[in-house]
Each structure stands twice: as C-alpha cells, then as structure tokens.
Amino acid sequence: MAEDAILGYLATHAEIPDSEQFATQHSLHHNEVVNVIKSLHGFRYIDAHDIKRETWVLTDEGKKYAADGSPEVQLFLALPPQGSISKDELQKKLDPSVFKIGCSQAGKNKWVEMGKQVSRKVQHVEDKVKDLLIRVQSGQAIGKDDINSLKARKLIVAQTWKGYSVRKGPNYAPKRKKVATDLTRENLQRGDWKELEFKEYNFNAKGPPAESGHLHPLLKVKQQLKNIFLQLGFEEMPTNNFVESSFWNFDALFQPQQHPARDSHDTFFLEAPSTTRELPEDYVELVKHVHESGGYGSRGYMYDWKREEANKNLLRTHTTAVSTRMLYALAKQPFSPKRYFSIDRVFRNESVDRTHLAEFHQIEGLVCDRGLTLGDLIGVLNDFFSRLGMSKLRFKPAYNPYTEPSMEIFSYHEGLKKWVEIGNSGMFRPEMLLPMGFPEDVRVIAWGLSLERPTMILYGIDNIRDLFGHKVDLSLIKRNPICRLGIN
Amino acid sequence: MPTVSVGRDRLFAALGRSYTQEEFDELCFSFGIELDDVTTEKAIISKEKHLEEDKPSADDEIIYKIEIPANRYDLLSLEGLAEALRVFNGEKKIRYTVALIPKESMLKMHVKKETSLIRPFVVCAVLRGITFDEASYNSFIDLQDKLHQNICRKRTLAAIGTHDLDTLQGPFTYEALPPTDINFIPLKQVKNFRADELMEFYKSDEKLTKFLHIIENSSVFPVIYDSNRTVLSLPPIINGAHSAITLKTKNVFIECTATDLTKAKIVLNTMVTTFSIYCERKFEVEPVEVISFDGNSSVYPDLSEYTMEVPLSYITGSIGVPLEVDEVTNLLKRMQLNAEKAGSGASNISVSVPPTRSDILHPCDVMEDVAIAYGYNNIPKRKLSSLRPLPLNQLSDLIRSEISMNGFTEVLTWILCSKKEIFEMLNRKDDKSTAVIIGNPRSSDFEVVRTSLMPGMLKTVGHNKDHPKPIKIYEVGDVVLLDDTKDVGATNRRLLAALYCGANSGFELIHSLVDRIMEVMGTPFVSIGDKSGYYIELSEEPEFLLGRQAKIIYKGSRIGTFGIVHPEVLNNFGIPDPCSFLELNIESFL
C-alpha cells in the first residue's frame, strides 16, 4: 500500500517534502510510511533525507484531564451552586488526587472559599486547561505561556518528531522487483520470475559441503594398481586365505628353518589352529631333500629339516605364500607362461610405529616363462613403476632367501632429491621352482612392495596410522582426491 | 639385515685408497651393501646413554655403519669387508691355506659320547703368531658377537670360544657333565663357581641371561677341558677366566661347539680366514684334529675350495647379456670366485668357491655374482608386452564414479540434435563458428553435432516430468567444435554436465558439486586471480539467469559455467520446475 503510494507519487512528482503530511494525505500510518521509505532507500529506489520537528504530547495525567476535565473544574462542579458542604463530604465525592490538586488550583484561581465548609465564590468557570490539552492533542499550536504552565504541571512533554523528505533514487522504478534467494517452482508457475531480484550471491566462498559417499584412499590406489597389472597382462591370484602353514609360507620358498624371519619376533604363529592338517607329501619330501642336501645343482643348506616346523600355522607374512601355491599348481600342468599379481593383507609381528603396522598390504607381481632374463625383470619393473610416475629407477644387489639374483628397487624422488627404496625383486631360485616340477628353462621373475608406502608418498602422509586403521581421520578420507596412478 | 660399524679411515687404509662419502656410497650400492649411517664413537655412546650429543670434533674417528646381506658372514668385519671390496675393485684375492702339519703333531680335541645329549659338535683351529692391536682386537671380539647374533641364531646353533693357547695344555676334551661336577672361574669373575650356581648367578646378568635356556634344563652341560682339567669354556654360556685372550695373546685357540655342524664349520672358517691376516704366516691357519668317541677323526678348518661347473649359456641366458667365457671369469674374480674355462666343454665355466663364500649354493648364486660385477644397472632392459590405457578415458571413468557417489544418476544422450536446440532454445545466437552442421539431415532432430551437453540434459528432464523431484543427473561425454587447427576442421571436447531439478533451483547444490569435483581433482580453492587453483566469478551467459550464474576459472583459464537455467530456456524445453546446470571441460585436468 504505502510502497505503491510512494513509488506512484514519485512517478509524477519530484519530491515528497514531508512523510507525515504524505501519510496523512493518503490516510496511512506514518510508521508504515517510514518503514517503507527505509526499505526503498536501502535498495536505492529512492533517496530519503531526515527532517526533524519538536512537538508536545500529553502525559498520562494530561490525557486524563483532556478527557475528564481539569481537577479544579471537577472540584468546582462538585460544590453545590448555593451554600456549602463540609470538606470531609467533598473529599468523599472525588478521587483523592483530583481532590488534592483541585483544592490547590481552585483556591489559587479564587474560585472557591476553603475552610471547614467549602463553597463557590463565583458562579461560572471555564476549563481552559482542558481546552489547551485538547488542542495540543490534536496538534494545534498554543501560546508559549500556556505551554509553560502545562509543562510545569507535567501535563505535556516535548517530543522530537522524525520524518523524511523523499526523492527518486538511482534505481527508481514505479514498481519494486521482488528479492529472492532462489528460483522456485511457484515463481515459474506465477510467472513472477521476471520481477525477481536476487540477493547477491557470494562466489568468494565455497558452496555448502556436498552430501557424498567416499572411497578409502588406500583402496583407490589399490584399484589403480590393479588396472595397471591388468594392462600389463597379469591375472589376479586368489589371496583370501590369511592363515597359512609355515611350509607354504617359508619351506616351499627354500627359506631355511633357522631363518630369522621364522622367529616369533617377526611372525604371528597360531595357538588355534596351531598346525596344518595336510601337505602334499610327495612335494614335502622334495622340499625337505633340497633343504637338507640340495639337488638340482644345489648344495642345499645341509641341516636337519624338521616337519614340525613346516607344520606350524601362521598368519601369512607375505602374499608370496599364495604365489608359491599358484606356481605349484601351475607346474602340475603342461607348461604355459603366466603372469600373476595380487594386492592383499599380510601380517608381521612388529611393534607399531610411524612407518610400521602389524598388518599391511603387499603388492606382488610375477612372470613365469621360459628363458626369462634379468633384462626382462628390469624391463617389466620399468614399465610397472613408470606407470606409477617413477620412471627413474636403479637396482641394488640384495639378499633374499628365495630369489637369486635379488634386486632392491630404488627410485629417484624429485621432492626429497634422493634415491628411495621402493620395492624388492628377483628371480625365484631353482631350489624353489625345480621341486615343484617346472622344466629347467622355466624362470620366474617377481617383485613386491607395500601398498602403504607409495600411497604415503603419493598423498604426503608421514604416519602410516593416519592412512590405515581405526585412528584415521574420516575427513582425510573425505578430502582425498581421486587416485591418478596410471593415468599420466 | 645385520649392520657392521667400521672405522672409516681404517677401512680406506685397508682398501688402499680413500673415497668421498658419495663415491663410497656408490661403491656400496653397486656391490650390494648399504652405507646406512655415518657417525662417531662418541655419538654412538651418547646415544646409548641417552645423553645430549656433543658436537663432534675433527679428531673423532668417523664410523661407517654398513648394512650387509644376511647370508654374507664374511662381510661382518672390517677385515672381511675390506677384502671383498678390494677384490671387487680389481685387486688380487687372498688364498687361505691350512698349515701342513703331520697328524701326530696336531692339537687334538676328543669328543665324549655324552655331548650328543646336548650339543654334539665341536670344530677347532689355531691362529699362530698373531699380533693384535687395539683395533684388530676389538674387531676380533665384535666378529664373534656378530656371528653369535646372526648365523649362530643367538648361540643356539653354534657358539665360539677363543683362548690364549699358551695358557693351556692339549689335548683337549669336549665333554658333557652333570652341572654339579663342573667347577671353574668364569671370565670376568675372580671366584670359583659350580656350573649350576653359575647358571643361577647369571640369571641377573643382562647379557648372558638370554642364553641360559639353551642348556638350563639339560641333565648334562657341555664343557671343554685341557689335559690339566682346566676349563676352557662352558658353551654356549661363558669361557673360563684362565685362558682369556688379551692384546698380548700370540697364539689363539678357537673352538666352536654346535648343534648344526654345517654352521659350526662356516663360523670357524669365517673366524680364521678373517683374522689370519694378523698371523706371522699370513693367511695360514693351523689345523686341529677332532676325534669322536667312536674313533672317527676330522681335521678342521676345512678351507678347501668347492668346485662348481656352470654352463656359460645359463649365466648369459639368465642375465640377458651376451658374454664370452673370459669376460665371465674376469667378472667372477671380482666377486672373489676363481673361475676358468672348464676342460669338459667349451662353454662351461669351472668356478672355485672359497671357504669365505658359504652363500654360494647353486649356479644361480654364481650367475648373480656375474650380474653384480657386470652391474645391474648396465643390463639392457627388455620390455614385456603390455598395454597403455587412454588417460582421458581413465580420468573420465574416475570422475564419473565420484559424481555418482555424490548422488547423481548418469544419463547418456545423443550427440546429434537440432540447430534450434543448441542455439535459440538456449537463448543463444548462431555465430556460425562453433557447430558442425550436417549437410543431409533426415530430420530436424539431426541437423548439427552438439556443442554442449545442455540440450540433451534438458530434453531428458523435459521427458521425465512425472519423475519424483528432485532429479539429479549427469553426463560425461564429447561435444564437437569447429577447429581450424585440425586437419578436418573440427575437434572433440570431453565435457562433464550435471543438472539439478526440483522445487527450488538447487543452485547451491550444484555449487557444492563444483567444489567437490575440484576437491577430488586435488585442486585448492583460491582467491580471484590466483593461478594455483580454482575460483569462481559471476558470468553473463544467456542460457542462465542473470546474477545466478558463474564461470569456473581453473589455473587461470575458464573451464566451465554453472547457474540457474533461464526460465525462458526451461520453457523452451517444456520444463515446469527450476533447474541448475553445470558444464565443464575435463580435458583441462589432464
């Protein structure tokens, strides 16, 4: 109402000089007009300038007298036209404050004779106070002396009046557009979207957090590695068997029974089930023989091999236990070349610290074929690691009981400006392969590394417990970007 | 992996030259050992005692800590390490010999039957005319420790005792007696102990208590006596004080008792070959005859070389480098293996494995040594067959799964559309410079190749009016744009589009999706003008509502736009509900 009136008036007039007058003319409340002016001014439809006036308003007491008459008149009228009444009787007829003020004012005006008996001194009085109050109430001006006397009697007080003079603003329009925070279905249905004005959107801040699901960073890396293996023509080995016998975990790999890795310091042995129920006996005999006295061109380790050691169950310390089973099965068939890989959990009896956990993931790849060379191993490692973004490799001679030659893989880390060990590799020993029944010219090249280490390097995480396990901060999982391994 | 600490200057003296740390590091790397740490004696002691580290002064001896492969016991001392590196550098290798002594005049060790109950084997040897200095003496003690820790499996498999031979009188006996029958003053003590009391006494000894379990529960303890019933040692726990060696000891008697004879021989050989360098007759070891209770006699140490015949083709075929016989034999010499062309066949190599190289079990170990001497990093690589995936498609797939996880459903729309759909209906003018135009369209639905995923997405929503709201859909697909730089004049571009349609426009939700895409691309939100990440700025595109649309600036270039779809556009596609739409080029993330 008020908005239309103001904007409409300004369409044809240059100015609204006084908001109160405007309100009166348009039968509006001034308060409403003021609120609309403030709002339109905010959106710069109009320019408003303050105007101020001093006015008088009635106090509560003043209002009462404006309605009921002044106390002195009330007192006067309570007296009989003739004769007198006792003061006590008069007091009973009037409100105590009216009586009190009335007595004093009427006495001052010499209208009444005060004593034990009260009587009129004049026959007619005019209620000038009431008239003045009514005039103040209706906004009419009164004389200065009158104001002072009313002010002295605390019947009126001064009040500052605020209003505005209004002109068109820079954004003036005869009709205001609607301010909205969003476009709604109703806006479309009503067709009022043309009039919508949007609250300014803050593009300097991010949007609200997205509601989303998230994959674990380690498994994202695992997925990419899996893809890389598939691209290299590798088949995945079934690794869903954490409990393994020492035989498959160690003995079949030509790892001697006194090897330190077989200490309880390094390996979790089991209380239940403590031993394996069966092993392929023919093969066990061959393995025992190659440990004790060699064969296949080997001197063997020349010690008493104990079946009880081989029977001991454990949580596999490497996925190579699975590779061994796979190779054993492969050797039973007429020979055909194979490429195998796995990425799964392994267990070590280690104290947990920033870089070690009692369980972690091992990545393993192996190629089984006739006539493979170290050159093939170096070639496949270069292919594999270059896909992980590590194209500068070098190899260090190393020792591993079941591979010969063995090569530690180092990669040049551009950030750290040094060579970092990233994995281990080698050619499986004939003492491991020949008892399985492979032809002599079949060689197996293999490599292994942990999944955690490259992931930590990739995402700049320096405590393994921040990556894997229950102490991981969920927001890290949420914030984690996609794994681009193998993409560039 | 075992680690040995050696004085740098002594090592370099033994190698006959000095190295910068980098050069030495490189030498270690190619030989297959690792310079683990460079420190000083002082620093090691302060660390052990958890003291504040003193500033190293110039005259502190530099210690190299070197990691050794677990099967190279011959490298566990400065002497052995220096020998191996010297030979690797091309110097001539040492040949160890056993002194030629008639059997009658050999020292003898008689083994009693009872030892088979607890620790059946013993092997012995003598180092004559030895001269120790402080460093070599310490090395002598350290090597025993290292061997005990490693191959001896904490003395369970074998244990070494070394004695001043001049304080003893052969022949010796190796016996196993009830603990109460054994009495002697042990090393570092002044008082006589009975063996069972001694075991009790050592329970509080931090170092020795770990070994007590090896014999503790046996009814008999192994013990070695000389002919005067002087106790040499109570293996594998402690030696007697009587025969303790000192810096002044001239003749050393070494005994090694064991449960594993092979390991005992290796241990003995390692001790005598390593320290024969300090003998008067260098590299010569005096033998001892060990006579079993059953009369069998063996003479130790056995320093004979083991001969292995290895086909050249096995070596070259495994390494993948063509090498001639003499190249291979020269390489093997650098690994302390004497090799020559075998008499039997032109292409066989006869390899003599010295007693120090107990790690050589099979021709594959010889082959590895050839590869090491040749240099792993000189072997030419051979690439196995493999495939390379397309980065753009891999990236698309990863982004697709991320957007699905954000609750958006994938749509697959047509590449072809009408001209109207990509221009007028999107409030756009045909500028004739973006779209590929089809010359012979069968219908107006197939006039052009899309330049945006927007029409397909909007048509999908338009045809799914009855589908419960909100609708959240996305597509990752190609558009085609005219391109003068291409031979055919047009090029594909991989775009991602996402759309929200509901009772509200869902503008903030699309904004959130933009942030999420940038997050999974590992891109930070930066302030306007910063080229290290992405930021968002108000845009003015006709297909979007003014004030409710923005462009995405990634590393300084504009890669996409999002906003509330203009109601006129919605109307053009017959959509009654507000929509927000995002489109961006994902090729820019490659």
PDB file of C-alpha atoms in Angstrom, chain B residues 9 24 68 119 121 127 147 168 181 207 225 263 269 272-273 290 305 331 366 409 415 448 496 517 521:
ATOM      1  CA  ASP B   9      89.979 -44.358   7.984  1.00  0.00           C
ATOM      2  CA  PHE B  24      81.845 -44.809  -1.212  1.00  0.00           C
ATOM      3  CA  ILE B  68      75.355 -56.396   4.997  1.00  0.00           C
ATOM      4  CA  ARG B 119      75.407 -80.163  21.834  1.00  0.00           C
ATOM      5  CA  PHE B 121      79.520 -80.977  17.531  1.00  0.00           C
ATOM      6  CA  LEU B 127      95.868 -68.912  14.779  1.00  0.00           C
ATOM      7  CA  LEU B 147      78.325 -64.307  14.262  1.00  0.00           C
ATOM      8  CA  LEU B 168      96.608 -74.311  28.031  1.00  0.00           C
ATOM      9  CA  ASP B 181      80.567 -81.780  38.581  1.00  0.00           C
ATOM     10  CA  LYS B 207      73.689 -60.113  28.513  1.00  0.00           C
ATOM     11  CA  TYR B 225      88.849 -79.140  29.308  1.00  0.00           C
ATOM     12  CA  LYS B 263      77.035 -73.713  10.588  1.00  0.00           C
ATOM     13  CA  ASN B 269      86.097 -70.650   8.683  1.00  0.00           C
ATOM     14  CA  VAL B 272      90.107 -67.980  10.958  1.00  0.00           C
ATOM     15  CA  THR B 273      90.091 -66.565   7.448  1.00  0.00           C
ATOM     16  CA  VAL B 290      88.732 -83.585  16.301  1.00  0.00           C
ATOM     17  CA  GLU B 305      87.520 -74.650  -2.323  1.00  0.00           C
ATOM     18  CA  LEU B 331      83.742 -60.680 -13.598  1.00  0.00           C
ATOM     19  CA  VAL B 366      77.325 -67.619  -9.410  1.00  0.00           C
ATOM     20  CA  THR B 409      22.384 -40.526 -11.897  1.00  0.00           C
ATOM     21  CA  ILE B 415      25.423 -36.410 -29.952  1.00  0.00           C
ATOM     22  CA  VAL B 448      24.056 -30.461 -36.005  1.00  0.00           C
ATOM     23  CA  LEU B 496      31.040 -33.028 -17.877  1.00  0.00           C
ATOM     24  CA  ILE B 517      34.889 -32.057  -8.354  1.00  0.00           C
ATOM     25  CA  MET B 521      40.968 -33.330  -8.653  1.00  0.00           C
TER      26      MET B 521
END
